[in-house]
PDB file of C-alpha atoms in Angstrom:
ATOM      1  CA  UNK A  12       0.000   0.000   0.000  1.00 65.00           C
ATOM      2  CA  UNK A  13       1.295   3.702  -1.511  1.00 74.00           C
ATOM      3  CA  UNK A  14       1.575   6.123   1.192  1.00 84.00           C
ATOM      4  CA  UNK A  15      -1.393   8.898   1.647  1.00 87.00           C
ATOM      5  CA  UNK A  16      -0.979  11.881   0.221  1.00 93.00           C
ATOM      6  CA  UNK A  17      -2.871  14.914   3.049  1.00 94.00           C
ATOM      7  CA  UNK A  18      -5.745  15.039   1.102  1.00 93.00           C
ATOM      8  CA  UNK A  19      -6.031  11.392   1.227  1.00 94.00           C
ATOM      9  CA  UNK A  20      -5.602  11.422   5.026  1.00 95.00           C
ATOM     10  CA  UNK A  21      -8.009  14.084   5.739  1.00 95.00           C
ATOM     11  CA  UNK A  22     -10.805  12.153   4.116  1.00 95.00           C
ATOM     12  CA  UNK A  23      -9.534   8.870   5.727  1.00 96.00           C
ATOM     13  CA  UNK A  24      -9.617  10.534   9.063  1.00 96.00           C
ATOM     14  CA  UNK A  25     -12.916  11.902   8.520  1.00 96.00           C
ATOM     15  CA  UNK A  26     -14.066   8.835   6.999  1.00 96.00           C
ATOM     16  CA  UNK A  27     -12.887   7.196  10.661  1.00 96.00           C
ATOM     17  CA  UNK A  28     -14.538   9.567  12.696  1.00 96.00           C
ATOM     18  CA  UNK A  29     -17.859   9.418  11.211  1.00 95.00           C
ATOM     19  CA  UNK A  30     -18.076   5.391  11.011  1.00 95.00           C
ATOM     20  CA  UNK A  31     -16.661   5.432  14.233  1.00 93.00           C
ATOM     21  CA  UNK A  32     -19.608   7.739  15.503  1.00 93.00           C
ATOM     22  CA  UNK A  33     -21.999   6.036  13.694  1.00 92.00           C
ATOM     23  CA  UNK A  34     -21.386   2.529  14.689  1.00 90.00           C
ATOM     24  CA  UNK A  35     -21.034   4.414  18.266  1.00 89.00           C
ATOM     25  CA  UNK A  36     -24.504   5.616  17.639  1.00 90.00           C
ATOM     26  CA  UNK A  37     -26.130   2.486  16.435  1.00 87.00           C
ATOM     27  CA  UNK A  38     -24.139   0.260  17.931  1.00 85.00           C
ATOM     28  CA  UNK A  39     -21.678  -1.810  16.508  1.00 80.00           C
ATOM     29  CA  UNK A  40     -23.212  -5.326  18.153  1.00 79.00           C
ATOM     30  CA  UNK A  41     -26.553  -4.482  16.361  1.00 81.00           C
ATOM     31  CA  UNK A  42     -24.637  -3.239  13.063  1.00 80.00           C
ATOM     32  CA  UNK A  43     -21.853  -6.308  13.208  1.00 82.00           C
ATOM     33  CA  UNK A  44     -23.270  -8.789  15.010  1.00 82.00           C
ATOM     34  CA  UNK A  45     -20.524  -8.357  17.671  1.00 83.00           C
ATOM     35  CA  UNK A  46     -18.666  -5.025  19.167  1.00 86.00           C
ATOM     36  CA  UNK A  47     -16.132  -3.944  16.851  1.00 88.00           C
ATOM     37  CA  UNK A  48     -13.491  -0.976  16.238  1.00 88.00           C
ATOM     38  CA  UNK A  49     -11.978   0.518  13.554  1.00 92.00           C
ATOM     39  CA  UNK A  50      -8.580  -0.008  13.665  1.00 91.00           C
ATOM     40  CA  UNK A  51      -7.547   2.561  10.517  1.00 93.00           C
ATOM     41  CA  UNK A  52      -8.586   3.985   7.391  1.00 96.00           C
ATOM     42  CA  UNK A  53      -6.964   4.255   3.742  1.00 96.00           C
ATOM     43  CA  UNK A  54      -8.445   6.142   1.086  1.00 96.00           C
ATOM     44  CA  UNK A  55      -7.749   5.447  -2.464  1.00 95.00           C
ATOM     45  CA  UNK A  56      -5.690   8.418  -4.735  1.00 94.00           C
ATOM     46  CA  UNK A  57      -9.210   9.602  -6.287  1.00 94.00           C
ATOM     47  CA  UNK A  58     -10.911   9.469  -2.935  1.00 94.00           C
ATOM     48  CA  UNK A  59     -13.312   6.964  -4.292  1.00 95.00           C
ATOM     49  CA  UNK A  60     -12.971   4.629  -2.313  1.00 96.00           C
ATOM     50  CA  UNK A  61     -11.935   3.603   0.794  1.00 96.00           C
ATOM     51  CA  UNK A  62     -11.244   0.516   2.982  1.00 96.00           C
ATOM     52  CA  UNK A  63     -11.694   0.669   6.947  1.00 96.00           C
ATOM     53  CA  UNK A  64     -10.440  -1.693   8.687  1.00 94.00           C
ATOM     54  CA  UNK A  65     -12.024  -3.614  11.410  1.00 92.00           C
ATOM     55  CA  UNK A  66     -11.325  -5.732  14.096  1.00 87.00           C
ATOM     56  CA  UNK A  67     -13.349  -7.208  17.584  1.00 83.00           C
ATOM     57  CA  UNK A  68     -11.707  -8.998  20.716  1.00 77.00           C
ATOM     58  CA  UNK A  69     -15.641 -10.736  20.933  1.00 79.00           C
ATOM     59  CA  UNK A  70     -16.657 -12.127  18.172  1.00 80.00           C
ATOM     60  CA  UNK A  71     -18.191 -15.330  19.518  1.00 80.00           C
ATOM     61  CA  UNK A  72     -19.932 -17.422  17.562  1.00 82.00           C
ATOM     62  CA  UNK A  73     -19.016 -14.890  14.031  1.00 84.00           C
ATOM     63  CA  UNK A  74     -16.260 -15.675  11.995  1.00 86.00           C
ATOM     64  CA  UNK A  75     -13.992 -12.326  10.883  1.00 87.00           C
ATOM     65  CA  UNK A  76     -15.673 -13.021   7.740  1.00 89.00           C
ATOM     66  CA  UNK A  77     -19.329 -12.726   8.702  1.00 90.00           C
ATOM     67  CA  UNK A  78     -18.457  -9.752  10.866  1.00 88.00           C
ATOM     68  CA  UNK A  79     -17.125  -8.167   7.850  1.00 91.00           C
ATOM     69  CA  UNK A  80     -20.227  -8.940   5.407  1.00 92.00           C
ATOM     70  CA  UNK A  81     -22.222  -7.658   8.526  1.00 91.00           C
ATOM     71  CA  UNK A  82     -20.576  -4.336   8.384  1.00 92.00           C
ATOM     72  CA  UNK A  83     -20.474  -4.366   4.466  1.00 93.00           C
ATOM     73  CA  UNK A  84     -24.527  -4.586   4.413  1.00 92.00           C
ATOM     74  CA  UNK A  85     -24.171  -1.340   6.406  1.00 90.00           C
ATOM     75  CA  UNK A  86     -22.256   0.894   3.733  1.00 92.00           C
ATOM     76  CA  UNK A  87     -25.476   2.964   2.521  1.00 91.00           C
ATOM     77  CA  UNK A  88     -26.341   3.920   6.016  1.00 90.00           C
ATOM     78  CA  UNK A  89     -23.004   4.641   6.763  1.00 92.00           C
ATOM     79  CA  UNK A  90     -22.559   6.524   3.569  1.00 91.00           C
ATOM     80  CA  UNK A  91     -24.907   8.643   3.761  1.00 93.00           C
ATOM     81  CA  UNK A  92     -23.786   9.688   7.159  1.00 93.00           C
ATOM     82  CA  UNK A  93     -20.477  10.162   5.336  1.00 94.00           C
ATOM     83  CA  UNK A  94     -22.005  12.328   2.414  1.00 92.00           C
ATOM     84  CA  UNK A  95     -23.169  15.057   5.048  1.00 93.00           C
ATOM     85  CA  UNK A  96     -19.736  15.151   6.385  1.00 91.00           C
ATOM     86  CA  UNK A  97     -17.678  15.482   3.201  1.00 91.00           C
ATOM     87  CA  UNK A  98     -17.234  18.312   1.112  1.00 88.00           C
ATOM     88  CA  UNK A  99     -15.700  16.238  -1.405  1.00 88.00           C
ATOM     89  CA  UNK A 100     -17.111  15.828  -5.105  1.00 89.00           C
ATOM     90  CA  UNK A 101     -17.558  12.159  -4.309  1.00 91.00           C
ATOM     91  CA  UNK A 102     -18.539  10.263  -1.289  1.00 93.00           C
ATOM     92  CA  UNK A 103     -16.176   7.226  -0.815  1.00 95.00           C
ATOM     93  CA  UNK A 104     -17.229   4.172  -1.470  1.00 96.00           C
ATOM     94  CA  UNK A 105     -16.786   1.752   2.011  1.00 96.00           C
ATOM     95  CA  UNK A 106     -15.415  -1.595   2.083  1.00 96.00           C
ATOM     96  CA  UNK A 107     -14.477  -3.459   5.320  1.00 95.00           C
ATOM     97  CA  UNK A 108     -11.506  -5.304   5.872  1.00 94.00           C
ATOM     98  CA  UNK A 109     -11.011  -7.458   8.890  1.00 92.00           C
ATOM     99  CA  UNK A 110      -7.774  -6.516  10.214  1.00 87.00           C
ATOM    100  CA  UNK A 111      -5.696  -9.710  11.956  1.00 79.00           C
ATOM    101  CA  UNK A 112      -2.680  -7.594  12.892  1.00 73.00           C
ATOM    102  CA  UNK A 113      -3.510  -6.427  16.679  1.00 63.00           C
ATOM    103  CA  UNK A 114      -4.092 -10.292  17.423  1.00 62.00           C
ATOM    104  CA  UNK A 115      -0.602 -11.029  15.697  1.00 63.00           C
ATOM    105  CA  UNK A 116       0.914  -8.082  17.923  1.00 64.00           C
ATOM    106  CA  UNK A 117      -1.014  -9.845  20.887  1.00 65.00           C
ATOM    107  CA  UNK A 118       0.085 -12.939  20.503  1.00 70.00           C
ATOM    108  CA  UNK A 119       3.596 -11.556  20.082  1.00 73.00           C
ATOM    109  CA  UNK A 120       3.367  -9.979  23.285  1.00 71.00           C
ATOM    110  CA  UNK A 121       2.105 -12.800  25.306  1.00 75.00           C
ATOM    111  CA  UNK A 122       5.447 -14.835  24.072  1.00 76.00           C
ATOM    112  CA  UNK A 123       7.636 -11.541  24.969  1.00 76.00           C
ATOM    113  CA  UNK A 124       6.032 -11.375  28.690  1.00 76.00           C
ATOM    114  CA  UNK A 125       6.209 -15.550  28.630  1.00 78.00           C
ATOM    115  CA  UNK A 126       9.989 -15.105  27.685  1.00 77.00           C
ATOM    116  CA  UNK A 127      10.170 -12.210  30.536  1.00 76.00           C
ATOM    117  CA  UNK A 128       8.850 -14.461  33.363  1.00 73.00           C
ATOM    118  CA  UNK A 129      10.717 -17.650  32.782  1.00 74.00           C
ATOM    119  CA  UNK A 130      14.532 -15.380  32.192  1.00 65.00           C
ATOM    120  CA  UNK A 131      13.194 -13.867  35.806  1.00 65.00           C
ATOM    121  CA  UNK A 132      12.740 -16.860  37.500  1.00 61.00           C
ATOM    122  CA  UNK A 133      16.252 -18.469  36.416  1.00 57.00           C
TER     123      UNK A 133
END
């Protein structure tokens, strides 16, 4: 993924704030199916598009992949929540992307505290 140009992260930032808000509003178990954040945003070069990604510590009995289609049945709600909030010739099209990397980072940091405690107790 290209770097963002500002314009690019302006509209990804507001894009953030206002899913953010609106999931907030509606509540992201009734939107998703389970509580869920947005982890970051990326908008495409033509602000078009762009793809917010997700993740949930609870998904229960979801799969990242039904929590995403969840949130993807959302986008004209969501949308048109954005189109208020933009100023932008376009209103960004949303796609949802289930983003693994804070449970990667987790799991890393479990083995870095394991690898902690057992050098401490030698």
């Amino acid at each position: 993924m290209q770097p963002m140009s500002q314009r690019q992260a302006r509209v990804a930032e507001i894009v953030h704030q206002v899913v953010a808000s609106e999931l907030a509003r509606y509540g992201s178990a009734s939107l998703a199916g389970a509580p869920c954040g947005i982890t970051r945003v990326w908008a495409s070069p033509d602000l078009k598009q762009a793809r917010v990604y997700v993740t949930s510590l609870q998904l229960g009995t979801l799969t990242p992949t039904q929590l995403v289609a969840n949130l993807q049945e959302t986008t004209h709600l969501l949308g048109k929540a954005l189109g208020k909030q933009l100023t932008t010739k376009f209103t960004p099209r949303l796609t949802f992307v289930y983003d693994d990397q804070q449970e990667g980072e987790a799991k890393i940091l479990t083995l870095l505290n394991k690898l902690r405690h057992t050098s401490t107790e030698e």
